[in-house]
Short mmCIF file of C-alpha atoms and ligand atoms in Angstrom, two decimals:
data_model
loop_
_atom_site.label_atom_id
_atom_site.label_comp_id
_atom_site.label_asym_id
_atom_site.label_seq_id
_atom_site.Cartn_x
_atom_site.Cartn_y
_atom_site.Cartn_z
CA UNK A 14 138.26 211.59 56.99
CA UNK A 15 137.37 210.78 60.49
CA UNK A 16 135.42 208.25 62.69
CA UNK A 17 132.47 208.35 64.33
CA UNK A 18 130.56 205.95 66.41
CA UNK A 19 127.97 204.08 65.40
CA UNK A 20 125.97 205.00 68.97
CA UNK A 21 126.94 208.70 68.51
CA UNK A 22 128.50 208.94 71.88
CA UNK A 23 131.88 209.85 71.06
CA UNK A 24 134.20 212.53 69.67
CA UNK A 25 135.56 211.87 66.28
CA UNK A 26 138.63 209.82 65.81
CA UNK A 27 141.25 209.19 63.01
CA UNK A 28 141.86 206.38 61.17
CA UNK A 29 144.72 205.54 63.44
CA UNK A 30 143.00 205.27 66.35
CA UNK A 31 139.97 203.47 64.80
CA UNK A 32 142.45 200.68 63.98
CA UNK A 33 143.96 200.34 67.60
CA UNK A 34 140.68 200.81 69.66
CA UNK A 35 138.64 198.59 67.42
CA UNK A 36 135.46 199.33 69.81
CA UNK A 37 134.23 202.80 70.52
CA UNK A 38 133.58 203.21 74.24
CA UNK A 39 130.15 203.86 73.71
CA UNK A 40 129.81 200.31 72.71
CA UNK A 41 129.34 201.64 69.08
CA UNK A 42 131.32 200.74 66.28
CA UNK A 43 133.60 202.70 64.08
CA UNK A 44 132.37 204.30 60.87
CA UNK A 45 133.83 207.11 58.45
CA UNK A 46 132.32 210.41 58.56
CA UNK A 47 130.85 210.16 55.61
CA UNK A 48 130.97 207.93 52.28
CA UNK A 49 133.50 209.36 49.63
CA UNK A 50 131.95 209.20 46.01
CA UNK A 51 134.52 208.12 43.96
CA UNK A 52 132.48 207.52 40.28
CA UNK A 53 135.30 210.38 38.68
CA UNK A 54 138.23 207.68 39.49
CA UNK A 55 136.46 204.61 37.92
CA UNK A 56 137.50 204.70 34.69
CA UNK A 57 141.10 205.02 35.83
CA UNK A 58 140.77 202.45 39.08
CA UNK A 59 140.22 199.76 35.72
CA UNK A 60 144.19 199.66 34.74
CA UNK A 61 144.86 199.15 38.54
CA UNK A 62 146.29 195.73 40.27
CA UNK A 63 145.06 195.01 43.49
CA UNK A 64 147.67 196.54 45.73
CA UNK A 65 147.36 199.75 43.40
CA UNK A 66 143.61 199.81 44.00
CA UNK A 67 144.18 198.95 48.12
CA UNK A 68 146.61 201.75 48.07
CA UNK A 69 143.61 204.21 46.06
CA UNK A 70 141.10 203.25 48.65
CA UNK A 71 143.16 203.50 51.80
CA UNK A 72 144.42 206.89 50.70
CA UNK A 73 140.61 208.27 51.12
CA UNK A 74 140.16 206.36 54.21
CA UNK A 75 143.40 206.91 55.91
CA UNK A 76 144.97 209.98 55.21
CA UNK A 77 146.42 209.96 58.34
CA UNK A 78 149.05 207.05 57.32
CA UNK A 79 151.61 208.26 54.30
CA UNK A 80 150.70 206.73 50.74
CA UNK A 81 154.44 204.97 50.62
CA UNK A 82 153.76 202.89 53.73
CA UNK A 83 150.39 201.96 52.85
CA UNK A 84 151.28 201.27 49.50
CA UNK A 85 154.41 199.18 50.72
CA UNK A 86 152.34 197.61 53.67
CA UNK A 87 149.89 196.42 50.75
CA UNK A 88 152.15 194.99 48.45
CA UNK A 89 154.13 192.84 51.39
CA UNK A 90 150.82 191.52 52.50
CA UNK A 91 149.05 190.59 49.52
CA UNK A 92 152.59 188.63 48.66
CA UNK A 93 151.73 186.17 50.93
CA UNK A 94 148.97 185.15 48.78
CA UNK A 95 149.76 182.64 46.16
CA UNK A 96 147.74 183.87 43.15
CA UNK A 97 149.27 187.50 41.19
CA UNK A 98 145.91 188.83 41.27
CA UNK A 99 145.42 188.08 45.21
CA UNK A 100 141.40 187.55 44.16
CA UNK A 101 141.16 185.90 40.99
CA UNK A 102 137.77 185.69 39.12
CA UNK A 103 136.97 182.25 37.38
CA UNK A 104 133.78 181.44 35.41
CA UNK A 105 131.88 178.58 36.65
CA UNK A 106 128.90 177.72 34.19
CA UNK A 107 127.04 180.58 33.78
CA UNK A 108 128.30 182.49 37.01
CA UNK A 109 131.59 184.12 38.03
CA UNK A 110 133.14 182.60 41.29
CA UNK A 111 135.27 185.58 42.92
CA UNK A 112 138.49 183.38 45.22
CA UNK A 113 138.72 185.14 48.34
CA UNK A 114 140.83 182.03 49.54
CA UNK A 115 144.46 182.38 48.78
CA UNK A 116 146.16 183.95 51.83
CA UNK A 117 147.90 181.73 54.25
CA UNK A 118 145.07 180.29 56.15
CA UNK A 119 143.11 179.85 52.75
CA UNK A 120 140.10 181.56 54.23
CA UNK A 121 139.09 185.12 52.70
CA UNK A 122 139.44 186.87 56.41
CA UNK A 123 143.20 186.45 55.48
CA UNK A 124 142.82 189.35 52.62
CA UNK A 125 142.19 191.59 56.00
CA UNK A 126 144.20 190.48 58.77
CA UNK A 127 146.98 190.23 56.88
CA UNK A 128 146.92 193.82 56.53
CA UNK A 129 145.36 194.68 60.17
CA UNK A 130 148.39 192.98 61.60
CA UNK A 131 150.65 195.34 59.59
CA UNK A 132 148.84 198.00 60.44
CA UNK A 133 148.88 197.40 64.37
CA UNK A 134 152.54 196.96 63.76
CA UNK A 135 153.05 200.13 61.78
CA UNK A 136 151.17 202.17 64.85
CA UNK A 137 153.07 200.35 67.54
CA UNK A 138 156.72 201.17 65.89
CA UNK A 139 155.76 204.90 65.78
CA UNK A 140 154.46 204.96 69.33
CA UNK A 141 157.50 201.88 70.43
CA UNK A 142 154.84 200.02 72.42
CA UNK A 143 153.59 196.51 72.85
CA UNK A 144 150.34 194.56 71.95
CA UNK A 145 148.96 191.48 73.90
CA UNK A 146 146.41 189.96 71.44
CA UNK A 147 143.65 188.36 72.73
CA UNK A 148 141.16 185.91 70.39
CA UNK A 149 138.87 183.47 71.18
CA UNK A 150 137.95 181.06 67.98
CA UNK A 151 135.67 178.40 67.71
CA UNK A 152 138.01 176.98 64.91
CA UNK A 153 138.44 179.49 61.68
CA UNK A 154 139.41 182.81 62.53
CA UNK A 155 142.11 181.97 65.19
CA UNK A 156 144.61 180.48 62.22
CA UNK A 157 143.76 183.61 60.17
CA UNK A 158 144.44 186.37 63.09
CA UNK A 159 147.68 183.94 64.01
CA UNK A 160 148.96 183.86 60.26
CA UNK A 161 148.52 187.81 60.22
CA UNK A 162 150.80 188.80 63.32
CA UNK A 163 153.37 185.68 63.52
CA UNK A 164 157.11 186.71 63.93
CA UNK A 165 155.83 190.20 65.31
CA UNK A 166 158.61 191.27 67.91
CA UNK A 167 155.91 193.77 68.90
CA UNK A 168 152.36 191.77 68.94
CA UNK A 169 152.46 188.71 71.00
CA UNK A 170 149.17 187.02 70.44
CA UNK A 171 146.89 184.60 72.56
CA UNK A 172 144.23 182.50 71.09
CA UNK A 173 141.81 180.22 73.40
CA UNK A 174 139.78 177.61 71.49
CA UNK A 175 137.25 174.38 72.63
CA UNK A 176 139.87 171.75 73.33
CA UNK A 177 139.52 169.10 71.00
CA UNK A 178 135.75 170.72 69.59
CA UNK A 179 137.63 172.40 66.70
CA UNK A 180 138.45 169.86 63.65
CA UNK A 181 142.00 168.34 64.05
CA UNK A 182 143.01 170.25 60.48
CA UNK A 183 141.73 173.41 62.45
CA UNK A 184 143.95 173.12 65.38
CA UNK A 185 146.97 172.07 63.72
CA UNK A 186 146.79 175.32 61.02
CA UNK A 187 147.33 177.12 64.80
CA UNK A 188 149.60 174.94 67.05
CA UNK A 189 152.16 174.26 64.09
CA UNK A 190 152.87 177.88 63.99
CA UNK A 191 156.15 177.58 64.96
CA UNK A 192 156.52 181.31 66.57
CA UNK A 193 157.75 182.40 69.86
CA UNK A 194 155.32 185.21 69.81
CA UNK A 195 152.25 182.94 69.24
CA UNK A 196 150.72 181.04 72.10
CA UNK A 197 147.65 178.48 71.68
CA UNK A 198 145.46 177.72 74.12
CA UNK A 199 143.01 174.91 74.47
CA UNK A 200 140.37 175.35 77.31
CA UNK A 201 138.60 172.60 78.05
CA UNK A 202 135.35 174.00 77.84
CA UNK A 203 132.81 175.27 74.98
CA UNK A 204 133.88 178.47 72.69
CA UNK A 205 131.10 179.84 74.98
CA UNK A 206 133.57 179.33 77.66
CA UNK A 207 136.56 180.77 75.61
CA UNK A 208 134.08 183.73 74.70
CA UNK A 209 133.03 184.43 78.23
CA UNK A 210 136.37 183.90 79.92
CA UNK A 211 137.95 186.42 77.01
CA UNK A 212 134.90 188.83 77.90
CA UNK A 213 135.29 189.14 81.61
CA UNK A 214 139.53 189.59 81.29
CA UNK A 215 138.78 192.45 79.01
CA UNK A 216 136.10 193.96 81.32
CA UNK A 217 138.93 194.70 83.93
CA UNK A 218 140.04 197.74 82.86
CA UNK A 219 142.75 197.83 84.74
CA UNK A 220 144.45 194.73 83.75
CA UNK A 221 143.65 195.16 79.89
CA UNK A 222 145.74 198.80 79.77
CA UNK A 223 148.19 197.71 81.78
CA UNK A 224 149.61 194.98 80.11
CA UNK A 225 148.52 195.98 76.62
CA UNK A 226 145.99 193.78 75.78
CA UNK A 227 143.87 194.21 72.32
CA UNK A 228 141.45 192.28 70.22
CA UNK A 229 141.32 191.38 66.72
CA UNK A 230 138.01 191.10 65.69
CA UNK A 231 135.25 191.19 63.13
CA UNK A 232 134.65 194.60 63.25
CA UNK A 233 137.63 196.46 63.29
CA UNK A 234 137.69 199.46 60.67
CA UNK A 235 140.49 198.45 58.99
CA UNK A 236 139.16 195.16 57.95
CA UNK A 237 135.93 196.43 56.31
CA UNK A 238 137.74 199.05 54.64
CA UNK A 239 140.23 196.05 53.20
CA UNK A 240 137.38 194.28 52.16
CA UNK A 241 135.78 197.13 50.37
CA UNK A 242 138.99 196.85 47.52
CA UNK A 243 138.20 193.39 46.10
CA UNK A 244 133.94 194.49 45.53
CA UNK A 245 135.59 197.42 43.23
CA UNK A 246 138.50 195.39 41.73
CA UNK A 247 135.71 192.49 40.74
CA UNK A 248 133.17 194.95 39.47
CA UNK A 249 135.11 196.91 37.52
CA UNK A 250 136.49 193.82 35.33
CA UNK A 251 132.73 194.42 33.68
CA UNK A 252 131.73 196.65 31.63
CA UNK A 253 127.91 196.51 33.16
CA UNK A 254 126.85 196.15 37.06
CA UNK A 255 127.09 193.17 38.58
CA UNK A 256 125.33 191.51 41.40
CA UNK A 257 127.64 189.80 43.89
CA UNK A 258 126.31 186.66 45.95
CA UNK A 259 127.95 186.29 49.52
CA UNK A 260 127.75 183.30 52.57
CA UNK A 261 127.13 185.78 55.46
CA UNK A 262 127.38 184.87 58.86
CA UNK A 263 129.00 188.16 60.94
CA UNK A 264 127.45 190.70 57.94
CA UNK A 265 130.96 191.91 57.48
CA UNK A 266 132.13 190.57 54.07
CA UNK A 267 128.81 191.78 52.48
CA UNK A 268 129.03 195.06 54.54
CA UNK A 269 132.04 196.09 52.99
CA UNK A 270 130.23 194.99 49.53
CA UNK A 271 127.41 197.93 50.59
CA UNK A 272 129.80 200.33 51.07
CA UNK A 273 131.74 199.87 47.63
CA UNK A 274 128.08 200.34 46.16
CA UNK A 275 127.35 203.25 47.81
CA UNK A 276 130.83 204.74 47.26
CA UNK A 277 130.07 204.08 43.61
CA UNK A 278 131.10 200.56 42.39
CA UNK A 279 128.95 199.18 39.39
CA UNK A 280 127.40 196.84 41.60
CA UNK A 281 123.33 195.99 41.36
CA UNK A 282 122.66 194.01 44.15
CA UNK A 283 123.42 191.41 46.23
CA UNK A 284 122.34 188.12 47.11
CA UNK A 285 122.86 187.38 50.86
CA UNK A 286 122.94 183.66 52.12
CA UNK A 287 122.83 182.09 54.86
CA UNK A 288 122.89 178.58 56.34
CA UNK A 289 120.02 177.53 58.99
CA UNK A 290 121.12 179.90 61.41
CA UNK A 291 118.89 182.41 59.71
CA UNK A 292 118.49 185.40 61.79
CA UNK A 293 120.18 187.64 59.04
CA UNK A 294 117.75 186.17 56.45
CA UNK A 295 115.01 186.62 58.42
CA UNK A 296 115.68 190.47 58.97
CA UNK A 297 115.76 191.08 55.29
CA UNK A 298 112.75 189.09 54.65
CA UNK A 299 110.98 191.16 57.41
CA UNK A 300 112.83 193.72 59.39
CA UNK A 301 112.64 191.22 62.50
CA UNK A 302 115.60 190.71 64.02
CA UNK A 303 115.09 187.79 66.70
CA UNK A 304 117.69 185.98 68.20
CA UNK A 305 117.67 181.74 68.06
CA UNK A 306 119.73 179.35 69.17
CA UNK A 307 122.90 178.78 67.51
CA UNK A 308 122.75 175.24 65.37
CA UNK A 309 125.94 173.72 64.14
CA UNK A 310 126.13 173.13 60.50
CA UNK A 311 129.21 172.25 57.66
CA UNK A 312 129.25 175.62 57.09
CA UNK A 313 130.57 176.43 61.02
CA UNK A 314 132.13 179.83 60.14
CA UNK A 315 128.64 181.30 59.46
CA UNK A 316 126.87 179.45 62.43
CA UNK A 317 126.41 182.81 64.49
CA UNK A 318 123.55 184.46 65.63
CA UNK A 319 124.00 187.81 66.32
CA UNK A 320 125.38 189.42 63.67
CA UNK A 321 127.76 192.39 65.17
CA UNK A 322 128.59 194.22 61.65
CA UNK A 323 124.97 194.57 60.99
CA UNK A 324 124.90 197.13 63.31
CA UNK A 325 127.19 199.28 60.69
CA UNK A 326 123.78 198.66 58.25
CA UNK A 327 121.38 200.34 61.25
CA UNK A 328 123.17 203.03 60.43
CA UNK A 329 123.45 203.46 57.41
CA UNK A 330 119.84 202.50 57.47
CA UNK A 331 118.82 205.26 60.05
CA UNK A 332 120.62 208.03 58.61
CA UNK A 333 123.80 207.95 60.96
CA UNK A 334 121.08 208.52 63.74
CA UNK A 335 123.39 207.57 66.68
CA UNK A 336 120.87 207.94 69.29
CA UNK A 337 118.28 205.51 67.15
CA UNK A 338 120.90 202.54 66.86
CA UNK A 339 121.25 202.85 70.31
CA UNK A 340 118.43 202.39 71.32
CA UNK A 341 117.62 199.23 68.37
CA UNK A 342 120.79 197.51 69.77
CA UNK A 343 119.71 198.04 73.73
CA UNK A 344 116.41 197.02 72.71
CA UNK A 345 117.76 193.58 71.21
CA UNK A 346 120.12 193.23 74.14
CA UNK A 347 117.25 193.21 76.61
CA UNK A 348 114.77 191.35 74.85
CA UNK A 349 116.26 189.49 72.31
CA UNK A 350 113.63 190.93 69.54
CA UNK A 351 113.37 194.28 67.54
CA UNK A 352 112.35 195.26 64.78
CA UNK A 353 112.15 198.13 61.73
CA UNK A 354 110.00 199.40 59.60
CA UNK A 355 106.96 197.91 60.84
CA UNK A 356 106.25 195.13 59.14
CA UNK A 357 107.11 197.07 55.86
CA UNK A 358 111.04 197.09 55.73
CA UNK A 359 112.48 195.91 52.73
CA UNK A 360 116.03 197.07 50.97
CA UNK A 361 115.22 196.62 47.15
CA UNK A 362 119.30 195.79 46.67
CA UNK A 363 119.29 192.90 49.15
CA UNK A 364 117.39 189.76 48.15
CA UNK A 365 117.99 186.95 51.57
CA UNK A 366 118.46 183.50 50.84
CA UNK A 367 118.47 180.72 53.60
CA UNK A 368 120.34 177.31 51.94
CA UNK A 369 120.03 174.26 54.28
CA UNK A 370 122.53 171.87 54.47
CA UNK A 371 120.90 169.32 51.91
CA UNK A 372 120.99 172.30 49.23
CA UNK A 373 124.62 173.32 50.65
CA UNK A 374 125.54 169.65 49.91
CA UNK A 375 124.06 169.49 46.39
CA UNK A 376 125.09 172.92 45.58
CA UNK A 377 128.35 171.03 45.81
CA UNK A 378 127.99 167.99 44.13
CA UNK A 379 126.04 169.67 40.71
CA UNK A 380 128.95 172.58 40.73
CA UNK A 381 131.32 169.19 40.55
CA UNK A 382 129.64 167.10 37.93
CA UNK A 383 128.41 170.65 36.10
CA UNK A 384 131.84 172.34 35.74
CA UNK A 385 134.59 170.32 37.59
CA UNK A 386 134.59 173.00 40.50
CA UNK A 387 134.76 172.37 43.68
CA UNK A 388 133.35 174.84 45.98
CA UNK A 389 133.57 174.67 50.23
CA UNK A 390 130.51 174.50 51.93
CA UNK A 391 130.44 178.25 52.85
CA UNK A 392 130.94 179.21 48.99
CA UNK A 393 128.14 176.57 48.32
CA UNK A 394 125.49 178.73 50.56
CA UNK A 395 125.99 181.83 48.37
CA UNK A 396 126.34 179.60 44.94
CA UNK A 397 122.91 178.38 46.12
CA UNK A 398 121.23 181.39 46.87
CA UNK A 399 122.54 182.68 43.65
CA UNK A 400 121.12 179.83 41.42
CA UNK A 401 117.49 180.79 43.11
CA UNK A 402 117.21 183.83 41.53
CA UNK A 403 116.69 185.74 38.45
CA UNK A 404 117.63 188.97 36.37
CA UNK A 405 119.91 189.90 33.80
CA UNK A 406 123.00 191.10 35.63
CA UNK A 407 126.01 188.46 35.60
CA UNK A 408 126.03 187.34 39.03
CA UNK A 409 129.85 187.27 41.09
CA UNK A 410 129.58 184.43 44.21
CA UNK A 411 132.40 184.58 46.96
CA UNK A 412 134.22 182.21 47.40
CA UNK A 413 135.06 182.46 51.18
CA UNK A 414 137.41 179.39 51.65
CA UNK A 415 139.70 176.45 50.13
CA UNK A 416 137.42 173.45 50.16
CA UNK A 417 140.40 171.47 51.51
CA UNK A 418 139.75 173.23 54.83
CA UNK A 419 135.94 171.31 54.69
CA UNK A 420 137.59 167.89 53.21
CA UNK A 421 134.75 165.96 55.27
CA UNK A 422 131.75 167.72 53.95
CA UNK A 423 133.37 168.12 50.50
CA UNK A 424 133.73 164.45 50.04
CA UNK A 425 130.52 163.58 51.34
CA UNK A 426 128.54 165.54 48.81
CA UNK A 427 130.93 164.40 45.71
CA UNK A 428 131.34 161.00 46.85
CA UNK A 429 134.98 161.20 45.51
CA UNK A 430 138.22 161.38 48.01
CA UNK A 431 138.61 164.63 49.58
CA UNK A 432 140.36 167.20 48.56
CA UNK A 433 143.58 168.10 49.82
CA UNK A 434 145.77 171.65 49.34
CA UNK A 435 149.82 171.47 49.59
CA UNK A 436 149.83 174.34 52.70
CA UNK A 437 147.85 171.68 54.73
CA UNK A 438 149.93 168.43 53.59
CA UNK A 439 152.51 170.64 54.71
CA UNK A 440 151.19 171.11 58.14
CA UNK A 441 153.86 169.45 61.14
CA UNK A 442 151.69 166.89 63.60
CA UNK A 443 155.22 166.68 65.23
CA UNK A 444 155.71 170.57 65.92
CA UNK A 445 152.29 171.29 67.79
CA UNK A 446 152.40 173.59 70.51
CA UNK A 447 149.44 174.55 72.90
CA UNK A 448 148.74 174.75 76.74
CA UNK A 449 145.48 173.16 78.07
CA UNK A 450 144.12 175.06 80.50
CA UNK A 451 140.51 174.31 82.55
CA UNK A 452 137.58 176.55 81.55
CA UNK A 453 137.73 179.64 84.09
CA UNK A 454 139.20 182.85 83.99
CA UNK A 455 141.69 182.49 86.43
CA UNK A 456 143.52 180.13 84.83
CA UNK A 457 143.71 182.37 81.37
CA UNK A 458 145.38 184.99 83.67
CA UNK A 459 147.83 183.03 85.69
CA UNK A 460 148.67 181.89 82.22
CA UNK A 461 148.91 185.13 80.50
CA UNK A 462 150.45 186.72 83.61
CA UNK A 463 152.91 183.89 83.18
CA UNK A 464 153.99 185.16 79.40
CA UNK A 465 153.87 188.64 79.87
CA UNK A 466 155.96 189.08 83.12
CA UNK A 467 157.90 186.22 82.39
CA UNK A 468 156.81 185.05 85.45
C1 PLP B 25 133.99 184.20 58.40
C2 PLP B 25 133.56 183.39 57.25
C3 PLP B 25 132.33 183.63 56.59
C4 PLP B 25 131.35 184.69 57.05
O1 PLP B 25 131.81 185.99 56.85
P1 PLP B 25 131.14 187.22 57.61
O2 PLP B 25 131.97 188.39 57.33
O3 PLP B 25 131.11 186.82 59.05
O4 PLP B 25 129.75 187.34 57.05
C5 PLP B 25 132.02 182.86 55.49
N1 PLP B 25 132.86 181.88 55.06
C6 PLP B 25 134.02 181.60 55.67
C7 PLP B 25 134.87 180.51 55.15
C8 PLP B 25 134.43 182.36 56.77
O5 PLP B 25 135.59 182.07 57.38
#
């Protein structure tokens, strides 16, 4: 198995070097070479826990790491998790509620980057090298990314957020890491600040391969292919296909979803939802794909606008037609607008839902009074979208985070007290460490510089 890019502009890579680049230098993104079939293992994959099944799927994706270590790698990361079954599967009236949320950070992008930062550190002993991480959140995926590389003696990693624009619960599951290789940094600015600021440091070439810098984000490899094990280890728990209902905001949860279908998972379809930042919706209703302005909403982790893992979909959708994605994605970077199919695209195993913040909020409140669940606001946009439609599969909804990490939003739509989760009672006020730093780029570099030289 090797890697191509999505843009068709580069040679083939392996798996290894997928994971450290993350971006192709075309400006493509990584996919396999093709999509193994794997209906002959089914059957067997059943019997499997989850590490097992990681260690099935990773050996067809990255034969270039030894079964032992992945296997090993799996089973210390999914430890940190405190359910057995790392994804458990509850019922919840008359649908099936998949937990994605009980890593560290309680979010489901903890089931991948608390393998991706194994992995970088797995490459970087072989090779005895460093790795400056550097993230820019607007409040959910910095804790996650932190949680995956802390204690590291080989990944030091730097995460700028929106002084004081993040929730206080946000910032403190960061700055109470306690860490000497994690450093927090508040810029007192917009996450369009942090973005652009991260943006131009990487675009000096020069100063990103000299001292080591790397990213960690959404579409890495290594974290689709992650993602890809709990879609089989769901499905096959039935013993007919199932449609699975995701909250999408960066199409990379439900991408991974597509590819366990295609590889062969009894999966239907799927049910994608979003919240009023709808461009994702919109393509599916109409193969438009227009960019708006980004809204804030309680579900914050899905308020994005361009969605970067779609491009993985293009293509699939255009037949791994490099050349044709390129030119779709430099068409939507000049004009904001493009579009397929002509008015007649439509993927019969997608069916778009947008949920608006009044449904998110009911969603809630019925799924309390209904079943005594409580579901987070994100989880609430696929539950919703679920609920809308009809057919005779059982239906599987995501649930992408704790609702203690939404206690506002959660209480607001019960009307009860919010609720609360021991890892966050647990979090230090007292033990908070970050650097403010004003909004340009200079300042991120001095500080950087600062770490890195030591001095
Ligand atoms: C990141 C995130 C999402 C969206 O996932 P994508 O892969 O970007 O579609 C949904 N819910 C929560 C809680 C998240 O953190």
């Amino acid at each position: 198995m090797k890697y191509v890019s999505t843009r068709g502009g580069v040679e083939p890579v392996s798996f290894r070097d997928a994971v450290m680049f993350g971006q192709a230098n075309d400006g493509g993104l990584y996919m396999p070479d093709h999509i193994p079939i794997v209906r002959d293992h089914l059957e067997s994959w059943r019997k499997l826990n989850f590490s097992e099944l990681a260690t099935e799927i990773a050996s067809i994706y990255a034969p270039d790491i030894c079964r032992e270590r992945m296997s090993k790698l799996f089973n210390d990361a999914f430890s940190t998790f405190d359910s057995r079954e790392v994804t458990p599967l509850v019922k919840v009236g008359d649908l099936y509620v998949l937990e994605l949320f009980h890593g560290p950070t309680l979010a489901f992008k903890d089931i991948a980057l608390q393998v991706l930062g194994r992995l970088f550190e797995l490459v970087l002993e072989e090779q005895d090298s460093k790795l400056n991480i550097l993230g820019a959140t607007s409040g959910d995926t910095g804790s996650a990314a932190i949680a995956g590389v802390e204690g590291s003696s080989r990944i030091r990693i730097f995460i700028l957020f929106p002084d004081g624009r993040t929730s206080a619960l946000q910032e403190l599951q960061m700055t109470s890491i306690q860490s000497q290789n994690v450093h927090c940094i508040g810029v007192e600015g917009s996450f369009d600040d942090c973005q652009q600021i991260m943006k131009s440091i990487f675009g000096d070439v020069e100063f990103k391969s000299r001292y080591h810098l790397g990213a960690v984000n959404s579409i890495n490899w290594a974290r689709v292919m992650v993602q890809i094990v709990y879609y089989f280890y769901a499905s096959l728990k039935f013993d007919r296909p199932v449609t699975f209902s995701v909250p999408t905001g960066n199409f990379g949860n439900i991408l991974s979803g597509i590819l366990a279908q295609r590889m062969g998972a009894p999966i239907d379809r799927f049910v994608l939802g979003t919240n009023e930042n709808d461009i994702l919706f919109k393509f599916f209703k109409s193969g438009q794909y227009q960019l708006g302005k980004v809204r804030a909403t309680i579900s914050p982790s899905m308020d994005i606008q361009v969605a970067s893992n779609l491009e993985r979909y293009l293509y699939l959708l255009m037949d791994s037609d490099g050349e044709r994605v390129n030119r779709f994605m430099d068409g939507f970077m000049n004009s904001g607008f493009v579009e397929v199919g002509g008015g007649n695209f439509a993927d019969p195993t997608i069916i778009s839902r947008r949920v608006n913040t009044e449904q998110s909020l009911k969603t809630i409140r019925e799924t309390w009074k209904e079943s005594r669940y409580i579901v987070d606001p994100h989880t609430a946009v696929g539950l919703a979208a679920a609920k809308s439609i009809s057919g005779n599969a059982q239906t599987v909804c995501l649930a992408t985070a704790h609702p203690a990490k939404f206690p506002d939003a959660v209480a607001q739509a019960t009307g009860g007290s919010p609720p609360t989760h021991p890892t966050l009672l647990a979090l230090d006020k007292t033990k908070a460490r970050k650097v403010v730093l004003t909004a340009n780029e200079q300042s991120v570099r001095e500080y950087l510089l600062e770490v890195i030289t030591g001095c």
